[in-house]
């Protein structure tokens, strides 16, 4: 069936100028987008996928970079075929947000915190459409209904910080579609969202596409999302397109080793692996610069790494014969709701409500659930960063529920936390070496800073960093590197027990695989016990021996991780599992058939 071409990118090059060199962020790329088509652009951070979107929108900062060659041909409603690279500023402003719109990765930083959500959508409507303020308000509320926001009139008057992450993303989608664009660019719009919220956002985008016949450029590092959303996939690596084709071809017969690596490093749901293959396994570069490609398929590689059920049962038999290192008995954490001039307590938010379970030495216990289910609050309550309202927390045979801050301080070296956002958990004014040494100094580990420095360098090398990083600052590292630094800092005190709070949720799937493998290696080497908190069941299933599913502060379900995935006992757990983008061939074929039926 013939389709109308909306966008043609031909031999595009966008460069960024540094003090010492010029980097080609995108280097001679070409592809086209048709009306009603979804193209998924995938690759790791630094591959050029976001710069591709910014180049199309002409949002590359002029002070640092520019599109130096190639064409971006857009088939405009009013002007026919135009080359975006040659439009004036005013012509581009008329196009941007009106005919071509973009949803950015982080809605909180994309929305203005001092204006209400309604005012921000109205501003976009008034800028591009000849309507009155009253008409713009009516149109805004209609858009909020269209993107399925609850209580649209209330959301209109809310500020961004007053609504959830999923709701903020829906506000951004409403803003993007307010001008009825021909092309919608979505740059990692679901990266930090729960799987259930992500599923709802993806379904909404497909619904809007069908109703408006838009072309969508969907940028992500998650091939599981692409599998059930895209018609065509463009794989980018170091600024170049290394492979492109139909979603079915990319998933069934990937040609480039980089594509194979991206497919292999996603935690599989239908089997358990010893470790996750990474991109470097499929493509290795020698000192000469020559790339060595692995000729093995993804199935051949992962097939050699499967852990048998018998092996797991034998390991669990030994694991659960021990005395638990942590026991929770009817733990409660309530937050008071205060109202009135005198701040009278009128109610309580029961963030953690009557939670009980044991954790055994050397075990990884997965804690999963949607945002607001209480999993992070529970983790911080266990570490006594938040005081429990009731119940008992028994760590290493000692009830720590009512210990004073002074008494807890001595236990802190045995109980560590790896935070979700490594950048905000590192002091930007301290070098990496100072950040890791600081807790060692507090707890008196090492007899001098010279000996501590040696230990820190050894830790950095253990987490695949190098000794020169000791003197560098957090902003000089990538997200994956910063997370490794936070892991090294947690290890510095030689703890018995570590809580990992969403440690890989914002990382590329390939970097995520490296960090997960590292955590498992360290567990085997040092005998750590983990509580692994995440909203991503595929990650938790790969990491965990047992899984605890939380919902509204309570335990919904608890048991062996593989058993819960294969045979969930509650509707809530089933909903979480169903929402995971699985990327399996049956799902891809079903999605293709569904799209074709809707188009005909």
Coordinates of C-alpha atoms in Angstrom, one line a residue, residues 5 223 268 383 439 539:
X5 CA 6.4 10.4 2.8
X223 CA 14.5 -2.9 22.1
X268 CA 15.1 -12.7 29.3
X383 CA 18.2 1.2 57.1
X439 CA 33.0 7.0 54.7
X539 CA 15.5 -7.0 35.9

